[in-house]
Amino acid sequence: MHEPHYDVTGSGPALLLLPGGAGHPMGLDPLTGHLAPHFTVVTYDPLGLAHGHLGEPVADQRVADWSEGARRALAKAAGEDEPAYVLGTSSGAVAALDLLARHPARCAGVIAHEPPCVTLLPDGAAERAGLIEQAERGRPADGGATPFGVFLDHVLRPFTAYRPDTGLPRLTVAAGTDSRGRLLHATAEAVARHTGGAFAEFPGGHLGTLEQPAAFADRVREILLG
């Protein structure tokens, strides 16, 4: 098993950040900059795409592998014993849910922002098929080994099929205010009901971490630190 890829910035209690898509942390520097004065931010890169591995062959991904890699990254960066906060968005939120289910004592608090667990919805199979079709329409004409291409080919299908456990502790399931009336806002509400987690709205839409990083970071602090 290869060493986990991650970056660390800031000071304070550990906050594990699990990016969406194929896990490439591109565009997240403003968010981590706003979080760094309050947390030691450990940004996990499950496929090492930002660490020299973009363009290499990629196998179909498993949620359990992402959550285990995240656990190992957190152990190396912040130690084995201290519980840490976790923030995951989109596919990273799915990994965050799995990490909480497998290692609840390791998680001081988890925010899962718009996890695409659409099979929890009524007619979930059709919703999943539609989500995949919609994402595929955005595929670059040349395909290639871009992070988005990796997401479409190896992450989207297995992660949208994931069904989280029930009774998950210290969990907040989040959706963007700009996502109201859309599929992933309804999905987040369904995930909260299914898991027993709290539900909260965050600034922006599905890409709120990129669209409104300062306001998003403020909401993270409000939820996790009170």
Short mmCIF file of C-alpha atoms in Angstrom, two decimals:
data_model
loop_
_atom_site.label_atom_id
_atom_site.label_comp_id
_atom_site.label_asym_id
_atom_site.label_seq_id
_atom_site.Cartn_x
_atom_site.Cartn_y
_atom_site.Cartn_z
CA MET A 1 0.00 0.00 0.00
CA HIS A 2 1.47 3.33 -1.04
CA GLU A 3 2.06 6.19 1.36
CA PRO A 4 -0.92 8.58 1.49
CA HIS A 5 -0.57 11.93 -0.24
CA TYR A 6 -1.55 14.99 1.76
CA ASP A 7 -0.59 18.57 2.61
CA VAL A 8 -0.67 20.29 6.00
CA THR A 9 -1.18 23.95 6.80
CA GLY A 10 -2.28 26.03 9.79
CA SER A 11 -2.42 25.46 13.52
CA GLY A 12 -5.00 24.35 16.03
CA PRO A 13 -7.14 21.20 16.19
CA ALA A 14 -6.74 18.86 13.23
CA LEU A 15 -9.23 19.18 10.39
CA LEU A 16 -9.09 16.54 7.66
CA LEU A 17 -10.20 17.98 4.32
CA LEU A 18 -11.48 15.53 1.70
CA PRO A 19 -11.90 17.23 -1.70
CA GLY A 20 -14.56 16.27 -4.21
CA GLY A 21 -14.25 15.03 -7.79
CA ALA A 22 -11.24 12.77 -8.16
CA GLY A 23 -9.80 14.15 -4.92
CA HIS A 24 -7.52 16.73 -6.56
CA PRO A 25 -7.36 19.71 -4.16
CA MET A 26 -7.17 22.27 -6.97
CA GLY A 27 -8.76 25.60 -6.15
CA LEU A 28 -8.96 24.93 -2.42
CA ASP A 29 -6.09 27.23 -1.36
CA PRO A 30 -8.44 30.15 -0.50
CA LEU A 31 -10.58 27.86 1.68
CA THR A 32 -7.59 26.35 3.48
CA GLY A 33 -6.18 29.85 3.93
CA HIS A 34 -9.33 30.92 5.76
CA LEU A 35 -9.36 27.73 7.85
CA ALA A 36 -5.64 27.69 8.71
CA PRO A 37 -5.79 30.28 11.53
CA HIS A 38 -8.22 28.01 13.37
CA PHE A 39 -7.29 24.45 12.38
CA THR A 40 -4.33 22.33 11.36
CA VAL A 41 -5.75 21.50 7.93
CA VAL A 42 -4.73 18.11 6.53
CA THR A 43 -5.76 18.04 2.86
CA TYR A 44 -5.90 14.47 1.56
CA ASP A 45 -5.19 13.72 -2.11
CA PRO A 46 -6.36 10.08 -2.51
CA LEU A 47 -4.90 9.48 -5.98
CA GLY A 48 -1.88 11.77 -5.63
CA LEU A 49 -3.09 13.81 -8.60
CA ALA A 50 -1.58 16.97 -7.12
CA HIS A 51 1.56 15.10 -6.12
CA GLY A 52 2.93 14.04 -9.50
CA HIS A 53 0.57 11.21 -10.44
CA LEU A 54 -1.81 12.96 -12.83
CA GLY A 55 -1.78 11.08 -16.14
CA GLU A 56 -0.89 7.70 -14.64
CA PRO A 57 -3.30 4.75 -15.02
CA VAL A 58 -6.16 4.77 -12.51
CA ALA A 59 -8.32 1.84 -11.45
CA ASP A 60 -12.00 2.10 -10.53
CA GLN A 61 -12.11 3.59 -7.05
CA ARG A 62 -13.59 2.18 -3.84
CA VAL A 63 -15.05 4.35 -1.09
CA ALA A 64 -13.42 2.15 1.55
CA ASP A 65 -9.98 2.74 0.04
CA TRP A 66 -10.44 6.51 0.15
CA SER A 67 -11.58 6.44 3.77
CA GLU A 68 -8.72 4.15 4.79
CA GLY A 69 -6.20 6.34 3.01
CA ALA A 70 -7.71 9.37 4.73
CA ARG A 71 -7.36 7.65 8.11
CA ARG A 72 -3.71 6.89 7.40
CA ALA A 73 -3.02 10.43 6.22
CA LEU A 74 -4.58 11.79 9.39
CA ALA A 75 -2.57 9.39 11.55
CA LYS A 76 0.69 10.48 9.92
CA ALA A 77 -0.08 14.18 10.00
CA ALA A 78 -1.80 14.52 13.36
CA GLY A 79 -1.07 11.33 15.33
CA GLU A 80 -3.04 8.17 15.99
CA ASP A 81 -4.85 9.05 19.19
CA GLU A 82 -6.30 12.54 18.99
CA PRO A 83 -9.80 12.77 17.45
CA ALA A 84 -9.94 15.12 14.47
CA TYR A 85 -12.58 17.11 12.66
CA VAL A 86 -13.45 16.07 9.11
CA LEU A 87 -14.81 18.09 6.19
CA GLY A 88 -15.66 16.30 2.97
CA THR A 89 -17.40 17.64 -0.09
CA SER A 90 -19.10 15.70 -2.90
CA SER A 91 -17.17 12.44 -3.41
CA GLY A 92 -14.99 13.46 -0.48
CA ALA A 93 -18.15 13.70 1.62
CA VAL A 94 -18.93 10.08 0.75
CA ALA A 95 -15.46 9.10 1.98
CA ALA A 96 -16.07 11.16 5.13
CA LEU A 97 -19.28 9.23 5.83
CA ASP A 98 -17.42 5.95 5.43
CA LEU A 99 -14.56 7.12 7.66
CA LEU A 100 -17.05 8.05 10.38
CA ALA A 101 -18.79 4.68 10.09
CA ARG A 102 -15.53 2.73 10.30
CA HIS A 103 -13.65 4.87 12.81
CA PRO A 104 -16.16 6.89 14.85
CA ALA A 105 -13.77 7.43 17.76
CA ARG A 106 -11.30 9.08 15.37
CA CYS A 107 -13.81 11.76 14.34
CA ALA A 108 -14.51 14.68 16.69
CA GLY A 109 -17.08 16.01 14.24
CA VAL A 110 -17.83 15.47 10.56
CA ILE A 111 -19.32 17.76 7.92
CA ALA A 112 -20.42 15.93 4.76
CA HIS A 113 -21.22 18.58 2.14
CA GLU A 114 -23.58 17.40 -0.61
CA PRO A 115 -22.58 13.71 -0.71
CA PRO A 116 -24.06 12.28 -3.95
CA CYS A 117 -25.69 9.28 -2.25
CA VAL A 118 -28.67 9.56 -4.57
CA THR A 119 -29.81 5.95 -4.17
CA LEU A 120 -31.33 6.99 -0.82
CA LEU A 121 -33.94 9.02 -2.71
CA PRO A 122 -37.25 7.60 -3.94
CA ASP A 123 -36.57 6.31 -7.46
CA GLY A 124 -32.89 6.50 -6.58
CA ALA A 125 -31.72 4.28 -9.44
CA ALA A 126 -33.25 6.64 -12.00
CA GLU A 127 -31.85 9.67 -10.19
CA ARG A 128 -28.39 8.10 -10.23
CA ALA A 129 -28.62 7.35 -13.95
CA GLY A 130 -29.68 10.92 -14.63
CA LEU A 131 -26.86 12.36 -12.53
CA ILE A 132 -24.30 10.24 -14.37
CA GLU A 133 -25.74 11.25 -17.73
CA GLN A 134 -25.66 14.93 -16.78
CA ALA A 135 -22.03 14.68 -15.64
CA GLU A 136 -21.02 12.86 -18.81
CA ARG A 137 -22.38 15.72 -20.90
CA GLY A 138 -19.68 17.90 -19.38
CA ARG A 139 -16.87 15.56 -20.44
CA PRO A 140 -14.10 17.38 -22.36
CA ALA A 141 -14.12 16.56 -26.07
CA ASP A 142 -10.58 15.19 -25.93
CA GLY A 143 -11.23 13.02 -22.84
CA GLY A 144 -7.70 12.79 -21.49
CA ALA A 145 -6.37 12.19 -17.98
CA THR A 146 -7.70 15.43 -16.47
CA PRO A 147 -9.01 15.22 -12.89
CA PHE A 148 -12.56 15.54 -14.25
CA GLY A 149 -11.95 12.70 -16.67
CA VAL A 150 -10.64 10.53 -13.84
CA PHE A 151 -13.74 11.40 -11.82
CA LEU A 152 -16.10 10.45 -14.64
CA ASP A 153 -14.32 7.21 -15.48
CA HIS A 154 -13.38 5.87 -12.05
CA VAL A 155 -15.12 7.71 -9.19
CA LEU A 156 -18.62 8.84 -10.15
CA ARG A 157 -20.30 5.45 -10.53
CA PRO A 158 -19.01 3.66 -7.41
CA PHE A 159 -19.42 6.71 -5.17
CA THR A 160 -22.99 7.51 -6.25
CA ALA A 161 -23.91 3.89 -5.44
CA TYR A 162 -22.72 4.23 -1.83
CA ARG A 163 -25.31 3.90 0.96
CA PRO A 164 -24.08 5.21 4.33
CA ASP A 165 -24.68 3.54 7.66
CA THR A 166 -27.46 4.65 9.98
CA GLY A 167 -26.91 6.10 13.44
CA LEU A 168 -23.71 7.98 12.67
CA PRO A 169 -22.58 10.21 15.57
CA ARG A 170 -21.32 13.81 15.49
CA LEU A 171 -22.39 14.27 11.87
CA THR A 172 -23.65 17.34 10.04
CA VAL A 173 -24.86 16.81 6.49
CA ALA A 174 -24.66 20.06 4.54
CA ALA A 175 -26.14 21.49 1.36
CA GLY A 176 -25.56 24.81 -0.35
CA THR A 177 -28.22 27.52 -0.22
CA ASP A 178 -27.85 27.87 -3.99
CA SER A 179 -28.65 24.16 -4.36
CA ARG A 180 -32.19 24.50 -3.02
CA GLY A 181 -34.65 22.76 -5.30
CA ARG A 182 -31.90 20.69 -6.90
CA LEU A 183 -31.02 17.02 -6.70
CA LEU A 184 -28.07 17.19 -4.32
CA HIS A 185 -29.86 19.42 -1.83
CA ALA A 186 -32.64 16.83 -1.61
CA THR A 187 -29.99 14.12 -1.41
CA ALA A 188 -28.26 15.82 1.52
CA GLU A 189 -31.57 16.05 3.37
CA ALA A 190 -32.15 12.34 2.69
CA VAL A 191 -28.66 11.46 3.94
CA ALA A 192 -29.29 13.42 7.15
CA ARG A 193 -32.56 11.56 7.74
CA HIS A 194 -30.99 8.17 6.95
CA THR A 195 -27.90 8.63 9.13
CA GLY A 196 -29.54 10.53 11.97
CA GLY A 197 -27.19 13.45 11.38
CA ALA A 198 -27.99 17.13 11.65
CA PHE A 199 -28.75 19.09 8.50
CA ALA A 200 -27.27 22.53 7.78
CA GLU A 201 -27.10 24.89 4.84
CA PHE A 202 -23.81 26.41 3.70
CA PRO A 203 -23.06 29.38 1.43
CA GLY A 204 -22.97 28.81 -2.31
CA GLY A 205 -23.90 25.71 -4.24
CA HIS A 206 -22.24 22.35 -4.87
CA LEU A 207 -18.93 24.16 -5.36
CA GLY A 208 -19.38 26.44 -2.38
CA THR A 209 -15.83 25.71 -1.22
CA LEU A 210 -14.60 27.43 -4.39
CA GLU A 211 -17.37 30.00 -4.86
CA GLN A 212 -17.46 31.50 -1.37
CA PRO A 213 -14.39 30.22 0.53
CA ALA A 214 -14.41 32.85 3.30
CA ALA A 215 -18.10 32.43 4.11
CA PHE A 216 -17.82 28.65 3.75
CA ALA A 217 -14.91 28.58 6.21
CA ASP A 218 -16.88 30.71 8.67
CA ARG A 219 -19.73 28.20 8.52
CA VAL A 220 -17.29 25.32 9.10
CA ARG A 221 -15.98 27.05 12.22
CA GLU A 222 -19.51 27.74 13.43
CA ILE A 223 -20.55 24.09 13.05
CA LEU A 224 -17.39 22.47 14.40
CA LEU A 225 -16.19 24.93 17.04
CA GLY A 226 -19.48 26.59 18.05
#
